[in-house]
PDB file of N, CA, C and O in Angstrom:
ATOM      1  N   UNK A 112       0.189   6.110  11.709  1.00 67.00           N
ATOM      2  CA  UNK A 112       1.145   5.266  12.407  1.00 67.00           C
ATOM      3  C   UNK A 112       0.596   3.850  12.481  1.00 67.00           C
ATOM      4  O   UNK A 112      -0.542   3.674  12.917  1.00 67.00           O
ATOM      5  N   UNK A 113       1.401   2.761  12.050  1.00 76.00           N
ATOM      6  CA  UNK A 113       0.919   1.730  12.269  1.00 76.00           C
ATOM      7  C   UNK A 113       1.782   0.605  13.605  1.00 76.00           C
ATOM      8  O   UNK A 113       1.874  -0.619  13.510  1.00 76.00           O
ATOM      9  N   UNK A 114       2.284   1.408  14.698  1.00 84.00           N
ATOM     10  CA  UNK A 114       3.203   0.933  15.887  1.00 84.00           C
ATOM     11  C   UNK A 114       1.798  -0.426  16.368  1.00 84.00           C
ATOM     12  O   UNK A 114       0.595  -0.270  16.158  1.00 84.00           O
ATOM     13  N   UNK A 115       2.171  -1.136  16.744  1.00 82.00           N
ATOM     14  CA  UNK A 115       0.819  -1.792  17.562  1.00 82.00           C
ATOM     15  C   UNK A 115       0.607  -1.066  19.071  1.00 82.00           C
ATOM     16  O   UNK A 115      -0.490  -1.091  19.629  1.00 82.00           O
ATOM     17  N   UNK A 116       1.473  -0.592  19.503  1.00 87.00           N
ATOM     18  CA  UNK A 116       1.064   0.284  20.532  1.00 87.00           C
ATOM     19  C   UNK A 116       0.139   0.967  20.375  1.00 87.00           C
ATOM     20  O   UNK A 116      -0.967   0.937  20.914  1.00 87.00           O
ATOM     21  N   UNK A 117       0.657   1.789  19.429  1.00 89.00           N
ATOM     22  CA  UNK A 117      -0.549   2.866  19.279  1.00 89.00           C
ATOM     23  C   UNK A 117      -2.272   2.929  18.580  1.00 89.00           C
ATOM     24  O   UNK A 117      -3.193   3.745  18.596  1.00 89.00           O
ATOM     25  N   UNK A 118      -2.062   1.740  18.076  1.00 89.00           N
ATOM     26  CA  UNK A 118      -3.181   1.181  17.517  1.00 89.00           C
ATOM     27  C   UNK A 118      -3.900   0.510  18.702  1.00 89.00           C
ATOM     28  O   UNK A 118      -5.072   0.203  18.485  1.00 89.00           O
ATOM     29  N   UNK A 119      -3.595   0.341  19.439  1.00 90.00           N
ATOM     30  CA  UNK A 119      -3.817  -0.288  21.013  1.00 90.00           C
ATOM     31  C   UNK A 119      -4.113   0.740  21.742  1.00 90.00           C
ATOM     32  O   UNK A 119      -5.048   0.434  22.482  1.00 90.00           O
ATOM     33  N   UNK A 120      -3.711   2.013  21.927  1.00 93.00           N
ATOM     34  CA  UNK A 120      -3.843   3.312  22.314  1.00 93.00           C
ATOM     35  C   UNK A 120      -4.931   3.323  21.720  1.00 93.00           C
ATOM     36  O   UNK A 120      -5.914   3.240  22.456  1.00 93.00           O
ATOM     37  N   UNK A 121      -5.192   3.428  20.168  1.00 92.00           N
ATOM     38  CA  UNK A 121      -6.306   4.463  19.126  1.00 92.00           C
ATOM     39  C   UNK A 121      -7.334   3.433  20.142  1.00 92.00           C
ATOM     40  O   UNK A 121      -7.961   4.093  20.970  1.00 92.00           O
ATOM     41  N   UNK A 122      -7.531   2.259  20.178  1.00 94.00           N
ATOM     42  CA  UNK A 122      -8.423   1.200  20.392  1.00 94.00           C
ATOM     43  C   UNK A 122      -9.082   1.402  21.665  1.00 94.00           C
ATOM     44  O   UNK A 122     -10.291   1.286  21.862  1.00 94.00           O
ATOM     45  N   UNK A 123      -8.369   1.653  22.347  1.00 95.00           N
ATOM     46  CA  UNK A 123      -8.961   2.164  23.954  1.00 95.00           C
ATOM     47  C   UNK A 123      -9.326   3.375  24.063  1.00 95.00           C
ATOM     48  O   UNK A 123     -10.178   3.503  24.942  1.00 95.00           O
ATOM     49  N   UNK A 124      -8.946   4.668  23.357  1.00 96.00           N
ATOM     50  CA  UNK A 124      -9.388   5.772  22.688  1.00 96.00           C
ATOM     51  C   UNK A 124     -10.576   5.717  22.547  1.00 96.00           C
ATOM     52  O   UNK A 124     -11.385   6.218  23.328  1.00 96.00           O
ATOM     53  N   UNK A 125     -10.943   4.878  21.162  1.00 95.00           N
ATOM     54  CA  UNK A 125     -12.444   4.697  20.727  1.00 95.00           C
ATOM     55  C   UNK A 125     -13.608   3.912  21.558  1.00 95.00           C
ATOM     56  O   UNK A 125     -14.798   4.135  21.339  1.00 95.00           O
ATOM     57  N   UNK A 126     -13.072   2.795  22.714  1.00 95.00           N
ATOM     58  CA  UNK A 126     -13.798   2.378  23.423  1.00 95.00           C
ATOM     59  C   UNK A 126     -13.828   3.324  24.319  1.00 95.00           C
ATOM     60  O   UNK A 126     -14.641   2.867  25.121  1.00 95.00           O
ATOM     61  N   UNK A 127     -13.452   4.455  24.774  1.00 96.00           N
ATOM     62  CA  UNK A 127     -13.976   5.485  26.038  1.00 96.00           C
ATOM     63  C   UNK A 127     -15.172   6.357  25.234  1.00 96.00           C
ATOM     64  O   UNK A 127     -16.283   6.640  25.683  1.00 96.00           O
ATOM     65  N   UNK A 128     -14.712   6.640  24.137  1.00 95.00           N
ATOM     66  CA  UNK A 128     -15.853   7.478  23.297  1.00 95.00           C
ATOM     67  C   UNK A 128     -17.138   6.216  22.843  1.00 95.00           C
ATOM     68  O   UNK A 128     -18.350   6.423  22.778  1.00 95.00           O
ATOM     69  N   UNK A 129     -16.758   5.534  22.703  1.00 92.00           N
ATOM     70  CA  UNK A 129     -18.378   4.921  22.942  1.00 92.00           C
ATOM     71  C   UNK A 129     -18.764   4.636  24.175  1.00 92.00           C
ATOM     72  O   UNK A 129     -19.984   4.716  24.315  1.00 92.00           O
ATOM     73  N   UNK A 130     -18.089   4.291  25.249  1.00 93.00           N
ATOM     74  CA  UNK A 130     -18.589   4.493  26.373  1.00 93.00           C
ATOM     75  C   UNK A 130     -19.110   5.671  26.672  1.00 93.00           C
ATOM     76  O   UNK A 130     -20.042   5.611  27.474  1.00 93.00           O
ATOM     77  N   UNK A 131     -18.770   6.894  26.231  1.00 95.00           N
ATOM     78  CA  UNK A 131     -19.307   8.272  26.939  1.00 95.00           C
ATOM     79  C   UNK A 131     -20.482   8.461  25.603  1.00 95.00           C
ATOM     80  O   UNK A 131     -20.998   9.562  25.406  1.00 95.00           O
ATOM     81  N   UNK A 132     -20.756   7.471  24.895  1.00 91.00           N
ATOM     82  CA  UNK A 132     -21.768   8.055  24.241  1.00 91.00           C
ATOM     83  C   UNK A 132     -21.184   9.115  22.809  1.00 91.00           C
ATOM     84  O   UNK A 132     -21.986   9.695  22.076  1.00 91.00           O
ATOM     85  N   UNK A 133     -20.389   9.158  22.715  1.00 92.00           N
ATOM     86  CA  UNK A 133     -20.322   9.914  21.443  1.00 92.00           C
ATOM     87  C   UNK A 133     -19.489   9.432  20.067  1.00 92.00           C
ATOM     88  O   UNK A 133     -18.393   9.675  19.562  1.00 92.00           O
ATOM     89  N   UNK A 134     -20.875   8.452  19.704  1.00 89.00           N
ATOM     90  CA  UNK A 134     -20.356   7.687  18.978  1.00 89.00           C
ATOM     91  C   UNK A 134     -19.710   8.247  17.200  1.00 89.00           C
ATOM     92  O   UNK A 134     -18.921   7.725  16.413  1.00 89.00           O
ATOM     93  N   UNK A 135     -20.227   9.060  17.176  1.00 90.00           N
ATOM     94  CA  UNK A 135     -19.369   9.683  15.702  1.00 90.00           C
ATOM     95  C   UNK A 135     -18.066   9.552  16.237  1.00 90.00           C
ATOM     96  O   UNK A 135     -17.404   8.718  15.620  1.00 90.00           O
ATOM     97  N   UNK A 136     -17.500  10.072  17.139  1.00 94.00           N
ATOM     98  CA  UNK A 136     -15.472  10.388  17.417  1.00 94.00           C
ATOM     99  C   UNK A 136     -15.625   8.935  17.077  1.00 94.00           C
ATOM    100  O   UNK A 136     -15.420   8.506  15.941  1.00 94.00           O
ATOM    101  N   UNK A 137     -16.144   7.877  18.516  1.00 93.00           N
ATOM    102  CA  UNK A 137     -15.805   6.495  18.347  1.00 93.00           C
ATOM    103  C   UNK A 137     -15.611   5.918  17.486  1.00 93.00           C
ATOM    104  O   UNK A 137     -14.593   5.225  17.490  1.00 93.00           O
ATOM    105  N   UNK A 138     -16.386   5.916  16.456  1.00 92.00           N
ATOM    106  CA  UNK A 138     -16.442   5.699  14.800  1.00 92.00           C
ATOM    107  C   UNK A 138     -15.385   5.823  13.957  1.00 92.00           C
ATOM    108  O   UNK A 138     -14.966   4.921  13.232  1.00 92.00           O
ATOM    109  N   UNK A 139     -14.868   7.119  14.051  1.00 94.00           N
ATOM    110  CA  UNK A 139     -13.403   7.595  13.461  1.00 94.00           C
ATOM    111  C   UNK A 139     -12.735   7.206  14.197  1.00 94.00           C
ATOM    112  O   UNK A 139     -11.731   7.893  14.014  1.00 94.00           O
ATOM    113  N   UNK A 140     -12.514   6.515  15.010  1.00 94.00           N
ATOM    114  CA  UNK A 140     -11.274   6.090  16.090  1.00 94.00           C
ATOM    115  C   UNK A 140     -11.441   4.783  15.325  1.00 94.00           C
ATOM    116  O   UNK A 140     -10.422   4.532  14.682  1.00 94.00           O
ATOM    117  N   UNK A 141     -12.204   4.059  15.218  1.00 94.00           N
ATOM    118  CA  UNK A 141     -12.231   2.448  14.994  1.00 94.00           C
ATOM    119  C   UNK A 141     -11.917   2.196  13.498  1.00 94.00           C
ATOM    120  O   UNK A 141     -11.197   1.273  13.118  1.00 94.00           O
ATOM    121  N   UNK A 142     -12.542   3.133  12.646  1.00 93.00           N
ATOM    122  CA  UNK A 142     -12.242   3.143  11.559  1.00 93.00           C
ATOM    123  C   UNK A 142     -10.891   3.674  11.123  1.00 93.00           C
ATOM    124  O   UNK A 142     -10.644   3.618   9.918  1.00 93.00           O
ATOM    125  N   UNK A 143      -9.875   4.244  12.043  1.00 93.00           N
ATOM    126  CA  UNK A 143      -8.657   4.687  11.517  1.00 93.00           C
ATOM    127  C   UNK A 143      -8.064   2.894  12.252  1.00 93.00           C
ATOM    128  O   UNK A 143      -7.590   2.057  11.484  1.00 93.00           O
ATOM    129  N   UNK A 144      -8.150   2.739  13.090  1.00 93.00           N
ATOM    130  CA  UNK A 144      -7.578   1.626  13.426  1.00 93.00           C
ATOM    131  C   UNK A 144      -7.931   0.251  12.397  1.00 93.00           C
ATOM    132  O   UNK A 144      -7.010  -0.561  12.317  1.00 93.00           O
ATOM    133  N   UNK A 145      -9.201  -0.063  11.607  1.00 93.00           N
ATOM    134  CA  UNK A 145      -9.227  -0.694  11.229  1.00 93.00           C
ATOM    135  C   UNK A 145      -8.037  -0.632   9.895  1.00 93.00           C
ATOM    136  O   UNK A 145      -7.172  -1.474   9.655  1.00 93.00           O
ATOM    137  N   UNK A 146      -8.302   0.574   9.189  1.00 94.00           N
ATOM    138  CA  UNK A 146      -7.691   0.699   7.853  1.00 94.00           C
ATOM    139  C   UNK A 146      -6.195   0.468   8.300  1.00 94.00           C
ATOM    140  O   UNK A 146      -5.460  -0.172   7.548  1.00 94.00           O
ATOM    141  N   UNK A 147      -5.790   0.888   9.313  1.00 92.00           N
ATOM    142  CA  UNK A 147      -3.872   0.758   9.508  1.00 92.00           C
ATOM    143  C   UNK A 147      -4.037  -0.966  10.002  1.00 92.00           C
ATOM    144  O   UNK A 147      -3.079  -1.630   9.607  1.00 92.00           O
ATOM    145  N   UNK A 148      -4.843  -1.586  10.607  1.00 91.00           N
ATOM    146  CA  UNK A 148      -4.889  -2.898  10.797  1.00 91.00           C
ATOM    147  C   UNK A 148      -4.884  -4.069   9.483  1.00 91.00           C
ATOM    148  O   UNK A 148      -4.309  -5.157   9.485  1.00 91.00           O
ATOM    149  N   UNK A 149      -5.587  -3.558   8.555  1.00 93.00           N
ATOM    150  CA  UNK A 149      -5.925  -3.928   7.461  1.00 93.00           C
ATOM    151  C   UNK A 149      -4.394  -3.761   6.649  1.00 93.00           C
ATOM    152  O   UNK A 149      -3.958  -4.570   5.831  1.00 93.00           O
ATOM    153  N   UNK A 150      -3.812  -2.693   7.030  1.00 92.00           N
ATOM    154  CA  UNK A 150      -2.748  -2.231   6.026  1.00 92.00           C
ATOM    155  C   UNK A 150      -1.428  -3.167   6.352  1.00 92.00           C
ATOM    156  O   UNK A 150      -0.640  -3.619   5.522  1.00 92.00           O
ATOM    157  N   UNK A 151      -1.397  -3.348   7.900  1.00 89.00           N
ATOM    158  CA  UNK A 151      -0.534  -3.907   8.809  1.00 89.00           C
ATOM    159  C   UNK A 151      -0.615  -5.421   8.977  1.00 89.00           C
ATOM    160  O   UNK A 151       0.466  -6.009   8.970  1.00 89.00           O
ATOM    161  N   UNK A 152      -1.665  -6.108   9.119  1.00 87.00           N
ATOM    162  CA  UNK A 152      -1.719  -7.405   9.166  1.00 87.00           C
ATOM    163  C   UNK A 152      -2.510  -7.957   8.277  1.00 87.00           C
ATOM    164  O   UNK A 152      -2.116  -9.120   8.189  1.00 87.00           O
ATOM    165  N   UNK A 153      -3.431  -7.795   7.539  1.00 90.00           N
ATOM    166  CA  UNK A 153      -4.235  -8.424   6.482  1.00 90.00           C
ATOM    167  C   UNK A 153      -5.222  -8.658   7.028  1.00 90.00           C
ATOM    168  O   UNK A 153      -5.385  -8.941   8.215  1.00 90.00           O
ATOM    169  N   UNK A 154      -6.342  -8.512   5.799  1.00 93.00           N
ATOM    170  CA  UNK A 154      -7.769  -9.142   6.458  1.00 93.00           C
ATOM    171  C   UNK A 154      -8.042 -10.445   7.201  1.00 93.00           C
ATOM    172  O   UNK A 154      -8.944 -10.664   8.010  1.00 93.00           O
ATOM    173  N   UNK A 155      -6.970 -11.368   6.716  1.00 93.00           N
ATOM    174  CA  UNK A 155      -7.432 -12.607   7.687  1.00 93.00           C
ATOM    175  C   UNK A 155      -6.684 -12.842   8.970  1.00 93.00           C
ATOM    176  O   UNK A 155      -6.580 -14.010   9.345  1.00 93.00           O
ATOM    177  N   UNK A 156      -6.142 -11.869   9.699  1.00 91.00           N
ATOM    178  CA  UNK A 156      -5.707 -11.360  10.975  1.00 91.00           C
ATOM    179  C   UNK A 156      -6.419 -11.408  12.387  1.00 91.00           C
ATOM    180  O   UNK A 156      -6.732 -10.268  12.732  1.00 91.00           O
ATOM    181  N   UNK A 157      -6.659 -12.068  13.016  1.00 92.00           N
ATOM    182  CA  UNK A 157      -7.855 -11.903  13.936  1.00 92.00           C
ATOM    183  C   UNK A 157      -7.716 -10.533  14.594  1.00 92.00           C
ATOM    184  O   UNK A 157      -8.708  -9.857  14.322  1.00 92.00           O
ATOM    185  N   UNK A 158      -6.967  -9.973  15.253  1.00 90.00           N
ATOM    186  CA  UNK A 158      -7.062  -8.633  15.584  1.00 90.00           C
ATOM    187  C   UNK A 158      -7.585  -7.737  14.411  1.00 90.00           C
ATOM    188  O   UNK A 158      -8.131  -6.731  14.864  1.00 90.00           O
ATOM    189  N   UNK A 159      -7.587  -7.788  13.043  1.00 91.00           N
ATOM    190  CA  UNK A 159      -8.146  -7.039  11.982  1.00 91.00           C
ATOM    191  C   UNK A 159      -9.594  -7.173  12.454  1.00 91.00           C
ATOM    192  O   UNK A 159     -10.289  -6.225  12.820  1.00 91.00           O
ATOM    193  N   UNK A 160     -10.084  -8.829  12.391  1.00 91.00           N
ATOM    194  CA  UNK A 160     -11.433  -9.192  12.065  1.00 91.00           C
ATOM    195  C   UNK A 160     -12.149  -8.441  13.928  1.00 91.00           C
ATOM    196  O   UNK A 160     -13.361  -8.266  14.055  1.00 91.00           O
ATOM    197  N   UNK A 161     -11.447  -8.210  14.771  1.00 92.00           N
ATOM    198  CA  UNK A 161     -11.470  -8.320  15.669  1.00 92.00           C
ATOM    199  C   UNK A 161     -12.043  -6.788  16.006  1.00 92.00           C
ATOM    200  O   UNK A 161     -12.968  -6.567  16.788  1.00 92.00           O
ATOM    201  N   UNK A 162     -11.291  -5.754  15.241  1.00 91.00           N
ATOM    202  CA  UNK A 162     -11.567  -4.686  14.821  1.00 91.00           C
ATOM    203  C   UNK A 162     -12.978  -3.792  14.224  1.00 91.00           C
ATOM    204  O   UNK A 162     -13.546  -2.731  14.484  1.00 91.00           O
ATOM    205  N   UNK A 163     -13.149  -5.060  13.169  1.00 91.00           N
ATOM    206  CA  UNK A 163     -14.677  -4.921  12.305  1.00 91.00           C
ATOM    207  C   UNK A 163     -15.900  -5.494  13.404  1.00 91.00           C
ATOM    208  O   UNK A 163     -16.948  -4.855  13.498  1.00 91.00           O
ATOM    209  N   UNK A 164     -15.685  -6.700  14.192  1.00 91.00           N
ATOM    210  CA  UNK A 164     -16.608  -6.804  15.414  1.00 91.00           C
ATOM    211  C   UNK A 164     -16.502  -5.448  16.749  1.00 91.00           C
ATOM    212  O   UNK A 164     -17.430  -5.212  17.523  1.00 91.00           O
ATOM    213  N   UNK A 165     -14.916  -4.569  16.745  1.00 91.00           N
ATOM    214  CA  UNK A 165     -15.230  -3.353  17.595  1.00 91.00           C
ATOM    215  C   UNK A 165     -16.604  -2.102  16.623  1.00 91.00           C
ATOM    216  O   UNK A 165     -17.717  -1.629  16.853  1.00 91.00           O
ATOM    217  N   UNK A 166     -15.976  -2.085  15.960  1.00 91.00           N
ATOM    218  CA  UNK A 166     -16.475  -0.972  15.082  1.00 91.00           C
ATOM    219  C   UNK A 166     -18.173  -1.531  14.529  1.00 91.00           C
ATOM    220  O   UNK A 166     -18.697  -0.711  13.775  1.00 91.00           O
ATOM    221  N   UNK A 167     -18.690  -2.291  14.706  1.00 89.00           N
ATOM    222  CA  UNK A 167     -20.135  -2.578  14.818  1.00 89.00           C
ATOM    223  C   UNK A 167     -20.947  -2.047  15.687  1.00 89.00           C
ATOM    224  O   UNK A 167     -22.052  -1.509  15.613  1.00 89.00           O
ATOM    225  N   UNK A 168     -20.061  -2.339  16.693  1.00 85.00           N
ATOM    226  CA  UNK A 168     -20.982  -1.807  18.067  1.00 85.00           C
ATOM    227  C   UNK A 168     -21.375  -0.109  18.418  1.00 85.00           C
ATOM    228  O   UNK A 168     -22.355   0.322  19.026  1.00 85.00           O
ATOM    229  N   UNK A 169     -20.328   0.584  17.849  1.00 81.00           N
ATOM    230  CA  UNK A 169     -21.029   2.235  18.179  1.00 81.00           C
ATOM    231  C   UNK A 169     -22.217   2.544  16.775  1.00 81.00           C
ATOM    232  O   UNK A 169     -23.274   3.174  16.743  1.00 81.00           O
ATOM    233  N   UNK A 170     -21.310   1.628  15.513  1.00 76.00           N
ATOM    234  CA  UNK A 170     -22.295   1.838  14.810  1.00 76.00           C
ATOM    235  C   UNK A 170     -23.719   1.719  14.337  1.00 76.00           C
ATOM    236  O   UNK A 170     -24.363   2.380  13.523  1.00 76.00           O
ATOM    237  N   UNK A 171     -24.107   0.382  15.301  1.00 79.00           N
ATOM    238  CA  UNK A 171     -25.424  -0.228  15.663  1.00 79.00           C
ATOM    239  C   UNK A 171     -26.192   0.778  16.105  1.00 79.00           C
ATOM    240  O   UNK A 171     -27.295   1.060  15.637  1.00 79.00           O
ATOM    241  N   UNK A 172     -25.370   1.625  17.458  1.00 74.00           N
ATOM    242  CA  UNK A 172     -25.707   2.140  18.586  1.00 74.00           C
ATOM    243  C   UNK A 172     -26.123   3.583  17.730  1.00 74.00           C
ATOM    244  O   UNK A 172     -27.174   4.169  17.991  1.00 74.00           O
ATOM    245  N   UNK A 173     -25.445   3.933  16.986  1.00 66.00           N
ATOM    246  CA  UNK A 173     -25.804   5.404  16.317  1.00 66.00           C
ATOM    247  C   UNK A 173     -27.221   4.990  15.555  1.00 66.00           C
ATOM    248  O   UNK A 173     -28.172   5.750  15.374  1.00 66.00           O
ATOM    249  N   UNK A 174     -27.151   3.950  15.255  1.00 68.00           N
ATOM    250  CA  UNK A 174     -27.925   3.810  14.226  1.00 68.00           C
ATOM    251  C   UNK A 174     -29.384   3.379  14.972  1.00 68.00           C
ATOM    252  O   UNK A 174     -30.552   3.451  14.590  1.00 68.00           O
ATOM    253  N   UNK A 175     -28.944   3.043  15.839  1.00 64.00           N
ATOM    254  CA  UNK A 175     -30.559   3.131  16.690  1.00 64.00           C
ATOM    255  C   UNK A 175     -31.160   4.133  17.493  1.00 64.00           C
ATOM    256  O   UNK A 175     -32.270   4.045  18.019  1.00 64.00           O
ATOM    257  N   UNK A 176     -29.991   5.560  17.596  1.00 59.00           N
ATOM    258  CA  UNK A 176     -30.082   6.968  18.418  1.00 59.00           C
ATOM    259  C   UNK A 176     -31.016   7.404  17.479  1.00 59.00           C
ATOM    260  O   UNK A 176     -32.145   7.845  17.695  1.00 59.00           O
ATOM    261  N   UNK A 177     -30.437   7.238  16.413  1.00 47.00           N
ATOM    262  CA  UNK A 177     -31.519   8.111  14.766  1.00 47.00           C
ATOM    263  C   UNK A 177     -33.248   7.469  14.779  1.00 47.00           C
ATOM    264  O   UNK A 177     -34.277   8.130  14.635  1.00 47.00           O
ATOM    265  N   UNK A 178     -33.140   6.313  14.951  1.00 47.00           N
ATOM    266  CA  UNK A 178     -34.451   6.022  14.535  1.00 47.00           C
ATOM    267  C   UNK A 178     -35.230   5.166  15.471  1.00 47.00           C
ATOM    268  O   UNK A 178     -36.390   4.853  15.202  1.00 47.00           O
TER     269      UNK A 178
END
């Protein structure tokens, strides 16, 4: 679905799952939102680019749980 509602939904979705720490779901939440964002407004979209600065942050965060 690419509604902006619900992409607004997915978005607050994925920020509770990185808040609770479980950043794999978070991950797939940000990354489905990016690709329908991408599909929906174009890369030079600030809510797109806006997207790729959400989706950094659990992935940083996983990536420093590992090592």
């Amino acid at each position: 679905t690419s509604h902006p509602d619900y992409l607004q939904t997915l978005t607050y979705t994925a920020s509770l799952y990185e808040s609770a720490g479980q950043h794999a779901e978070s991950l797939r939440r940000y990354e489905e939102v990016l690709v329908a964002m991408e599909r929906v407004l174009g890369r030079d979209h600030p809510e797109y680019l806006t997207s790729l600065n959400n989706i950094a942050r659990p992935y940083n965060s996983s990536k420093s749980d590992v090592g």
